Short mmCIF file of C-alpha atoms in Angstrom, two decimals:
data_model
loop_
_atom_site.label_atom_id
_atom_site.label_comp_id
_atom_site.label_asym_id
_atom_site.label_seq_id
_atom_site.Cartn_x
_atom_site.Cartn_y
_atom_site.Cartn_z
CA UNK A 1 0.00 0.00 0.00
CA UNK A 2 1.46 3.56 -0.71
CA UNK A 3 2.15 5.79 1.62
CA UNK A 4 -0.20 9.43 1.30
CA UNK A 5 2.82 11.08 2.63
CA UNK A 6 6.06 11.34 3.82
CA UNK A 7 5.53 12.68 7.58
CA UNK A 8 2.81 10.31 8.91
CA UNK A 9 1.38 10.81 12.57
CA UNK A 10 1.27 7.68 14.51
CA UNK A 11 -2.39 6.62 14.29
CA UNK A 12 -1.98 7.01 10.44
CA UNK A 13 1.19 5.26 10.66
CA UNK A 14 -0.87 2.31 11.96
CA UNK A 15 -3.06 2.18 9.01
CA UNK A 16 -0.58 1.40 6.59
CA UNK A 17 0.76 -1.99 8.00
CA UNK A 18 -0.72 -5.54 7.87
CA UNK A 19 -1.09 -8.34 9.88
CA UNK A 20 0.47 -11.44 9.05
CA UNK A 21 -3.14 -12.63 7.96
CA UNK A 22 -2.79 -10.62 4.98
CA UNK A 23 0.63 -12.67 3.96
CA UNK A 24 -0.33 -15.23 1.22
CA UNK A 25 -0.45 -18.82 2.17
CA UNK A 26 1.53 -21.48 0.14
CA UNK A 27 -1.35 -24.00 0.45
CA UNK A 28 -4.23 -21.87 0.71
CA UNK A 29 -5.88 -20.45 3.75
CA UNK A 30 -6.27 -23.80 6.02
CA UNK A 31 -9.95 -24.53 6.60
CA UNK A 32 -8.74 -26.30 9.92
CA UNK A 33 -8.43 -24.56 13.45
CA UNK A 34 -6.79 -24.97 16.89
CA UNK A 35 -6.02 -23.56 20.21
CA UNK A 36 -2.55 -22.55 20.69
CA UNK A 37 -0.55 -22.06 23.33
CA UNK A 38 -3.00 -22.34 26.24
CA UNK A 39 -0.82 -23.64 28.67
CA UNK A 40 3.22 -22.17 28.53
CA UNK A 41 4.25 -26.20 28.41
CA UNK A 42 2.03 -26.25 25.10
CA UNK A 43 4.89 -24.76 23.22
CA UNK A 44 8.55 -26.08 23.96
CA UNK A 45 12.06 -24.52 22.23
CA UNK A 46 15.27 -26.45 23.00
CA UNK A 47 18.18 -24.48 21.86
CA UNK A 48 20.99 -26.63 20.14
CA UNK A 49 24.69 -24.70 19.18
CA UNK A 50 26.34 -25.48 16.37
CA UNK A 51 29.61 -26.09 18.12
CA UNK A 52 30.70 -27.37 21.66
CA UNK A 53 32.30 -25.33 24.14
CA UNK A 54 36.15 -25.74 24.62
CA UNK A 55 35.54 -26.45 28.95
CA UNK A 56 38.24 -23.12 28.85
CA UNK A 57 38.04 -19.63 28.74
CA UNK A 58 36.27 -16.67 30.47
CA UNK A 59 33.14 -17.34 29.68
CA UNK A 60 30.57 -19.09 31.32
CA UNK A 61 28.50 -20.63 29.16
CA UNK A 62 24.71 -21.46 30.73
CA UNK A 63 21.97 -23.89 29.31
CA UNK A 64 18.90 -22.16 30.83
CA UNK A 65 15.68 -23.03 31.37
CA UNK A 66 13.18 -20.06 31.60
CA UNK A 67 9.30 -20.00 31.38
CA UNK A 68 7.06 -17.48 30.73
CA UNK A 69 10.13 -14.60 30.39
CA UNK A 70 11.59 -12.88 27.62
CA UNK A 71 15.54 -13.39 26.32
CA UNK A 72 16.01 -10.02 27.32
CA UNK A 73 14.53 -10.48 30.74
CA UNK A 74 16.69 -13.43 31.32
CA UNK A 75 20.20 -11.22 30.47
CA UNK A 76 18.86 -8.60 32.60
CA UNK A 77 18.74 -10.79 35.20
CA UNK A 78 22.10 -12.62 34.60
CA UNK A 79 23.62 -8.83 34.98
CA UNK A 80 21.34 -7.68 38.04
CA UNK A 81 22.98 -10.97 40.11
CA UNK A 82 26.81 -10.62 38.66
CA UNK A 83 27.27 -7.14 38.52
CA UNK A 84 28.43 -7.92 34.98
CA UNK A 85 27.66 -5.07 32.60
CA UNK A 86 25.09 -6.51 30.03
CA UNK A 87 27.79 -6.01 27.03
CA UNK A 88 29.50 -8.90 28.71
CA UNK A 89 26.39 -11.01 28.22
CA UNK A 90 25.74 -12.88 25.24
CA UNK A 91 23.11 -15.05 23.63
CA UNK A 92 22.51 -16.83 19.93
CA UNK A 93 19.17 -15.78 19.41
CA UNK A 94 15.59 -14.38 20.75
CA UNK A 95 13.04 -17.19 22.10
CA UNK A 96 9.78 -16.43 22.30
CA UNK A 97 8.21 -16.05 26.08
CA UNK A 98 5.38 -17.55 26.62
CA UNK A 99 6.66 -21.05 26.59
CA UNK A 100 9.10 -23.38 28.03
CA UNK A 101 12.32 -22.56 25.88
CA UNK A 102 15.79 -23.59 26.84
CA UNK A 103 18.46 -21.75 25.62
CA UNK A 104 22.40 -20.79 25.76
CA UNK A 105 23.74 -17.62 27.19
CA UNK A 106 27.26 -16.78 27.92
CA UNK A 107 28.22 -14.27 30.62
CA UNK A 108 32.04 -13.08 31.29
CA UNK A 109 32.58 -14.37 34.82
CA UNK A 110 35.52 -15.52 36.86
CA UNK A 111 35.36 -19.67 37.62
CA UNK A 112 35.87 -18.86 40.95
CA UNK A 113 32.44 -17.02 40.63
CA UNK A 114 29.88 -19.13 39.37
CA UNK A 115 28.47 -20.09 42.28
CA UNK A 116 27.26 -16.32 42.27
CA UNK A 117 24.85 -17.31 39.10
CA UNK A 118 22.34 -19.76 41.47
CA UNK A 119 21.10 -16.46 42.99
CA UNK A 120 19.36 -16.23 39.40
CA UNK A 121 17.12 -19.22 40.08
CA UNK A 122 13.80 -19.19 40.43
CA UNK A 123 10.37 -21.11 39.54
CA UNK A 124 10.98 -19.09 36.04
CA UNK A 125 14.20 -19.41 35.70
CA UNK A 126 16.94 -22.63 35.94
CA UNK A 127 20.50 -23.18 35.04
CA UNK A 128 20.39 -26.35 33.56
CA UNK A 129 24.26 -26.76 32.63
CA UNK A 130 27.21 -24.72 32.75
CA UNK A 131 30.10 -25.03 30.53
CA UNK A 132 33.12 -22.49 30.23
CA UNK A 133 34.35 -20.76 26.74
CA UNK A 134 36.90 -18.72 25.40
CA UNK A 135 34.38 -16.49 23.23
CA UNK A 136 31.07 -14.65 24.07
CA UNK A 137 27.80 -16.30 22.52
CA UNK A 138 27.16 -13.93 19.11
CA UNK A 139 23.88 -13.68 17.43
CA UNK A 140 23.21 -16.81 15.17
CA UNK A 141 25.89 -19.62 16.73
CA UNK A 142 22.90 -21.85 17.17
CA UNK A 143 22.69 -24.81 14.63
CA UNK A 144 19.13 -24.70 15.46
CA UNK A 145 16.13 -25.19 17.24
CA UNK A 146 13.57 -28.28 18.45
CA UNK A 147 9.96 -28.01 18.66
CA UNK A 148 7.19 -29.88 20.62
CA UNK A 149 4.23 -27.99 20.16
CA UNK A 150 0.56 -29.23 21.65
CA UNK A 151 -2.40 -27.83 19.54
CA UNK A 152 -5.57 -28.63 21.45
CA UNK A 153 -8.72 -28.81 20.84
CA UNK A 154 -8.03 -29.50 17.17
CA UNK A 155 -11.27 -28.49 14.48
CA UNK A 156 -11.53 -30.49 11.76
CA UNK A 157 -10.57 -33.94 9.55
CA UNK A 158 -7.39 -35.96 11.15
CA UNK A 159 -7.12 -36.59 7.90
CA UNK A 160 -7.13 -32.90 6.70
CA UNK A 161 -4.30 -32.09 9.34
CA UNK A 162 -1.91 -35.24 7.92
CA UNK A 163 -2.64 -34.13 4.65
CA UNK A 164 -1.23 -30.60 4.86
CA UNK A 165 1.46 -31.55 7.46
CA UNK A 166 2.56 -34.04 5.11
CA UNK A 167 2.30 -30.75 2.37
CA UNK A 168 4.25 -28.81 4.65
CA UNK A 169 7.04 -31.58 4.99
CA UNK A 170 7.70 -32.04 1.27
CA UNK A 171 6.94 -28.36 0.02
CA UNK A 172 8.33 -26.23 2.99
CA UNK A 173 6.64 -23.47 4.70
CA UNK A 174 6.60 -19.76 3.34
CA UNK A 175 9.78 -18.12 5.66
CA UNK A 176 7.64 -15.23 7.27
CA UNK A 177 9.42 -13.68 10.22
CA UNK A 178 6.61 -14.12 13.05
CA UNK A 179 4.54 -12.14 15.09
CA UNK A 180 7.30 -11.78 17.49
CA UNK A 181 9.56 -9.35 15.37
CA UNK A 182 6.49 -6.35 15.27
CA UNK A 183 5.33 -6.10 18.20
CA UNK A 184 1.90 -6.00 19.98
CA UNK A 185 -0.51 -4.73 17.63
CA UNK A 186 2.51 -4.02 15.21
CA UNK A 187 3.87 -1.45 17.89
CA UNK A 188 7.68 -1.56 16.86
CA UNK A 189 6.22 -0.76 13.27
CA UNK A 190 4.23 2.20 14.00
CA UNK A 191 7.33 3.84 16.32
CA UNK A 192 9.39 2.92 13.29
CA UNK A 193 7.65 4.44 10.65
CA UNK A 194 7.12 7.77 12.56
CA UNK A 195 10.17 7.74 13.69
CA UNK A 196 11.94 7.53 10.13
CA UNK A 197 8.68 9.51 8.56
CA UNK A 198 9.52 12.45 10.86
CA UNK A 199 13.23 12.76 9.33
CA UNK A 200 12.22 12.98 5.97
CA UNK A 201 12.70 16.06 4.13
CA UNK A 202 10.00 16.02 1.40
CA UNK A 203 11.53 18.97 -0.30
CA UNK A 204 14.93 17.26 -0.45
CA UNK A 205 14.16 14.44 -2.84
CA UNK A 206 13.38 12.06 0.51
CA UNK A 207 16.79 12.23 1.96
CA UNK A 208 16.72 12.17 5.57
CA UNK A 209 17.50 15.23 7.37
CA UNK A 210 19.47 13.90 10.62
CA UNK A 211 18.81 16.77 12.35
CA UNK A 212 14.58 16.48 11.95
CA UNK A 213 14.66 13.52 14.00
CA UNK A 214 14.97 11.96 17.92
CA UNK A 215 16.76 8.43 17.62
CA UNK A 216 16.00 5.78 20.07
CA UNK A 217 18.86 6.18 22.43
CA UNK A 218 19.09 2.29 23.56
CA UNK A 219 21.04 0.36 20.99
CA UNK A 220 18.79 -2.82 21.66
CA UNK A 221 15.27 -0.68 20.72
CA UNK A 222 17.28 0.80 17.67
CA UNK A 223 17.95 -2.98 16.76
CA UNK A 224 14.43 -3.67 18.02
CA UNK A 225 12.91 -1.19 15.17
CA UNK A 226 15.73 -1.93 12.53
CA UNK A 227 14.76 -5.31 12.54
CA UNK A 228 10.54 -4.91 12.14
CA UNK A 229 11.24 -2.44 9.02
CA UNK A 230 13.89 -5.22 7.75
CA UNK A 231 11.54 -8.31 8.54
CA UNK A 232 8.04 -6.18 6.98
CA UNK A 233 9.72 -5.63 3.99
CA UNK A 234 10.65 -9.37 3.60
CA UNK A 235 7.28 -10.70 4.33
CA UNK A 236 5.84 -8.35 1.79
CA UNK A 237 8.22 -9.26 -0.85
CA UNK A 238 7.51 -13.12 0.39
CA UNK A 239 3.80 -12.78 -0.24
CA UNK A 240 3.86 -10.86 -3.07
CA UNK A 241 6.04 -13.59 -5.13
CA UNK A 242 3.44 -16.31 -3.42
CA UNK A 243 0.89 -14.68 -5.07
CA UNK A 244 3.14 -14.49 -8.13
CA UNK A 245 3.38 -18.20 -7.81
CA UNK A 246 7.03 -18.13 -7.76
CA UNK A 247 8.23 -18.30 -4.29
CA UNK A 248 9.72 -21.45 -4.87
CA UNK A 249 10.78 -21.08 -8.67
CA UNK A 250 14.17 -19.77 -10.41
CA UNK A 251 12.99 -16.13 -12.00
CA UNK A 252 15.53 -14.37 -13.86
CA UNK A 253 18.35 -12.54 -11.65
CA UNK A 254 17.02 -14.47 -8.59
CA UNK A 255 20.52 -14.58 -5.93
CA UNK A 256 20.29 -18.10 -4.83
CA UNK A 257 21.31 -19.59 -1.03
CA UNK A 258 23.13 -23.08 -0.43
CA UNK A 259 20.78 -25.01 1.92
CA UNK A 260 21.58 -24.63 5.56
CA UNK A 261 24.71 -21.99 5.10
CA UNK A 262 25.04 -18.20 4.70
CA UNK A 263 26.37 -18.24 1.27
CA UNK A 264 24.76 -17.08 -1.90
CA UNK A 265 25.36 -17.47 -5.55
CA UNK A 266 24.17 -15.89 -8.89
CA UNK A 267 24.01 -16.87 -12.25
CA UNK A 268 25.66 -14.81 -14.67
CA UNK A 269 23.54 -12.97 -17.34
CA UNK A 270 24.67 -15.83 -19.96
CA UNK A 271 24.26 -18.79 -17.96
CA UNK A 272 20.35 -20.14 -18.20
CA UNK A 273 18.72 -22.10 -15.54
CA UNK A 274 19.09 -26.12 -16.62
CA UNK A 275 17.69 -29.26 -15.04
CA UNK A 276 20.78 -29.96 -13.00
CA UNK A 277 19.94 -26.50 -10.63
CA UNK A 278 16.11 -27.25 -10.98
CA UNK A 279 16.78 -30.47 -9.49
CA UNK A 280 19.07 -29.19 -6.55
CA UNK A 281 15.85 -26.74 -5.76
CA UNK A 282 13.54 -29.23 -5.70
CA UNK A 283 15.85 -31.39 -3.40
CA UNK A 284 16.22 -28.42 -1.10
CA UNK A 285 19.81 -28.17 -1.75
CA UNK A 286 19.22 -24.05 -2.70
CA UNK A 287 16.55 -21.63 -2.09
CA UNK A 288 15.44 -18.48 -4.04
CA UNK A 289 15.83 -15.77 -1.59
CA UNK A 290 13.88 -12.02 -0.94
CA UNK A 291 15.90 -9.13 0.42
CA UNK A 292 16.89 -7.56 4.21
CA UNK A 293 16.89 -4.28 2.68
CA UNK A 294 19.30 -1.44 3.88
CA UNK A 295 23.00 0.19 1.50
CA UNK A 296 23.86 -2.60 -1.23
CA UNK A 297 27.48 -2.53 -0.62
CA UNK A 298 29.70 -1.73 -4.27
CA UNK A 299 31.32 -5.01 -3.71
CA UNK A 300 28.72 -7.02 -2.49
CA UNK A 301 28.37 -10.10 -5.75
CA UNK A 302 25.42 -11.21 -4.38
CA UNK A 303 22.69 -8.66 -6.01
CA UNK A 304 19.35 -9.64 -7.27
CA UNK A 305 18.94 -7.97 -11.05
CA UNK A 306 16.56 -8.45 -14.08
CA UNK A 307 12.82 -9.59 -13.13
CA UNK A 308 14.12 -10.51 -9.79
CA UNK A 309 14.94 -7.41 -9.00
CA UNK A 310 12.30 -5.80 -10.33
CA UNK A 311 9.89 -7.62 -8.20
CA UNK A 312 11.74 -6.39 -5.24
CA UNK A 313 11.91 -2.76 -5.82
CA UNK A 314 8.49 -2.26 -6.74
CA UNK A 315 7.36 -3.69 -3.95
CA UNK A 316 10.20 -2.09 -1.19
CA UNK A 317 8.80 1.29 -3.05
CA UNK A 318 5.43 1.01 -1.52
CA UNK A 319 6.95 1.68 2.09
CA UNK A 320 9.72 3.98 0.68
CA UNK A 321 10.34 5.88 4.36
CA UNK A 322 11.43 2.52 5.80
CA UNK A 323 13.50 1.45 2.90
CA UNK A 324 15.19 5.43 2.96
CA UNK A 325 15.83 4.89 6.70
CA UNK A 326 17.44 1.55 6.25
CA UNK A 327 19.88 3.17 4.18
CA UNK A 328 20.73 5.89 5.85
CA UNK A 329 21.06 4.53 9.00
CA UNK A 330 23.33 2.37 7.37
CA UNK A 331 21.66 -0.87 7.66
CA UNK A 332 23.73 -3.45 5.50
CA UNK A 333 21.40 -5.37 2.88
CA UNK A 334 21.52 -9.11 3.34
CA UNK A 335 19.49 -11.78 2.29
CA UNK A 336 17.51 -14.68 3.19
CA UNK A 337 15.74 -18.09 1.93
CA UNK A 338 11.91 -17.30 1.30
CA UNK A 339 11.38 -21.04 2.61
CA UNK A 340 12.41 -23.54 4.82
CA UNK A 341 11.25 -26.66 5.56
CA UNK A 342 11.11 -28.97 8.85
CA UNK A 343 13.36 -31.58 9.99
CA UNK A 344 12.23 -35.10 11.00
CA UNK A 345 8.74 -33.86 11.20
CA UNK A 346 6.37 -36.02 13.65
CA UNK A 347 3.00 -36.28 14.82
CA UNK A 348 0.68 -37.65 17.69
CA UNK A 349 -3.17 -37.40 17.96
CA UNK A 350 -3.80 -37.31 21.50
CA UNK A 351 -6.95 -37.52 23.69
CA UNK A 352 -8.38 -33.98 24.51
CA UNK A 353 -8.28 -33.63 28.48
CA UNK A 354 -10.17 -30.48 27.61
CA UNK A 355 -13.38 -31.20 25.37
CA UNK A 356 -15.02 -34.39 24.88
CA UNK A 357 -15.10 -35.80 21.06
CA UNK A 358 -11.97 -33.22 20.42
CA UNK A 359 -8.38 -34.56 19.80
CA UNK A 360 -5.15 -32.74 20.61
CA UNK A 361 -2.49 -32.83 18.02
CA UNK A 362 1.82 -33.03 19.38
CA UNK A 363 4.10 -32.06 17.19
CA UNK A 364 7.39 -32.79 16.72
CA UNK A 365 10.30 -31.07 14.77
CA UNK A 366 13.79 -29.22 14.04
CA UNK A 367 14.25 -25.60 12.47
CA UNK A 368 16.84 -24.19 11.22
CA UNK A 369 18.15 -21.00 12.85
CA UNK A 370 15.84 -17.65 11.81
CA UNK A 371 13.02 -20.04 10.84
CA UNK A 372 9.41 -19.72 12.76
CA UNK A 373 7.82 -22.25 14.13
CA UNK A 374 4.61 -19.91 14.13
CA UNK A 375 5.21 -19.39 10.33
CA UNK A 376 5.07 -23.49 10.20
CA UNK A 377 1.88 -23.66 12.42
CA UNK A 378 0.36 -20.69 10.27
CA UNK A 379 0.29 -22.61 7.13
CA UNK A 380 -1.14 -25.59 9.02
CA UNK A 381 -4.74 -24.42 10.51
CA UNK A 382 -5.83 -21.26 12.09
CA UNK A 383 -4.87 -20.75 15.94
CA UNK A 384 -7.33 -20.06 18.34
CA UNK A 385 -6.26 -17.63 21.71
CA UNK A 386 -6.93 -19.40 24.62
CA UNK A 387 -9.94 -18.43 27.06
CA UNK A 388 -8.29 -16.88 30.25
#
């Protein structure tokens, strides 16, 4: 949707993002519905790194257990009891809170001092192991990231579920950042968009004018907002090339990712797309991917041109003050797989305790790091809020 203007207020900043229920659906909108996340045990995250911790170093590396409490809340927490300034805290990546999630922090504490971490402890919070390290935890060191979700109460055909879970296995899932990244009732959104709206200078061609505009003095809420503008652009650029019916197919000047690493390729203008790579799609082995938007770097290989790119820019253009505050604020431009797909995938129908004749559905399964498990659910049945 276009913006009207380039200064927007907040309450008309509001009207010009959508919910995820306005994404496309690879499968269609599922007919089938469920209530999710009633209880915090009904969704559980295990954490797993993609390396092993050397037993040496400054770092104390802790396998935590928290319920009901945020990432953040947790690090907070870690500092409050140490004294350790919260730069000296790590983690991999953001868990969602209301659940049971086990993940990895690190925190840069003397051996001799460890003991001083059981003062964290608490019905919401438990150090399940401890491990020393000669590095602090950085932002995607996780491999990735196990799943047992319970969706009660389940409406509609067994068979209907099986069917589209066994869809979901052999197609993959649409990679839509979640909920999570925008906020409550798209929050980090709207304070983005006025934020960067108020530092445009419409008579200066939509360059930002520095000077025109507050910035968010914590460096995690700058991230915070960074990220919602990055991840609302993707999504849109996602559903767009569902509806396209390419998500999953080789366009012209599409940059390509090897399955399950950070690297990318192109073709070159001359070289056409041939069995051999059509076959390595369908076996997962690459992905097409959509942009992070923010300052294509001169040297950067990796750039989407043609019809690819085409597709991208009209579509970034529609929400041009959050792609011109990327930019400026000198967000690099990355990319990332528009699908992903689950790893050893079960099932298990069990006996509602809740409503007689109803079935409650467990399942089972592995995601790779940056993948959604909400995104997974999503394209499974509609979710139900739980009655409080």
């Amino acid at each position: 949707m276009p913006e009207n203007s380039s200064k927007q207020s907040a309450s008309s900043a509001a009207q010009i993002f959508s919910g995820l229920d306005a994404l496309a659906f690879a499968n269609d909108k599922p007919k089938l519905a469920a209530t999710f996340k009633q209880e915090l045990a009904d969704f559980r995250v295990d954490e797993q790194l993609n390396f092993k911790p050397t037993e040496k170093g400054e770092h104390a590396y802790l396998w935590i257990k928290k319920v009901d409490r945020s990432t953040v809340d947790v690090a907070k927490q870690l500092s409050l009891v140490t004294g350790v300034h919260g730069s000296e805290i790590g983690y991999s990546g953001m868990k969602d809170r209301r659940a049971e999630a086990r993940q990895w922090f690190s925190i840069k504490l003397p051996a001799g001092r460890e003991a001083e971490l059981m003062a964290c402890e608490s019905d919401s919070l438990r150090i399940v192991e401890t491990h020393r390290n000669s590095r602090k935890l950085k932002i995607g060191s996780h491999r990735s990231n196990h799943f047992r979700i319970l969706l009660r109460d389940c409406d509609g055909s067994r068979d209907e579920f099986e069917r589209r879970l066994a869809q979901i296995e052999a197609t993959g899932v649409p990679n839509y950042f979640g909920l999570q990244r925008f906020g409550r009732d798209l929050s980090n959104l709207n304070q983005v968009q006025v934020w960067m709206g108020a530092a445009l200078d419409a008579g200066s061609g939509g360059l930002i004018n520095a000077t025109a505009v507050s910035i968010p003095k914590q460096r995690f809420k700058r991230s915070m907002l960074f990220s919602a503008a990055r991840s609302y652009l993707f999504n849109q650029l996602l559903s767009h090339r569902l509806e396209l019916g390419n998500w999953d197919g080789y366009i012209a000047g599409d940059v390509l990712n090897l399955g399950g690493t950070n690297r990318s390729f192109v073709l070159e203008t001359e070289v056409e797309w041939d069995p051999t790579l059509q076959q390595r799609l369908e076996d997962f082995d690459i992905h097409i991917t959509g942009p992070l938007a923010g300052e294509v770097d001169p040297k950067d290989k990796y750039v989407s041109y043609g019809e690819a790119a085409d597709i991208e820019e009209a579509v970034c253009k529609q929400f041009n003050t959050l792609l011109a505050g990327l930019r400026h604020f000198g967000l690099k431009a990355a990319r990332r797989p528009l699908r992903f797909r689950p790893s050893d995938l079960k099932w298990e129908w069990l006996k509602s305790e809740q409503t007689d004749g109803a079935s409650d559905l467990l399942l089972d399964f592995s995601l790779g790091k940056g993948a959604y498990a909400t995104s997974l659910v999503r394209e499974l049945c509609v979710t139900r809020e739980p009655c409080q």
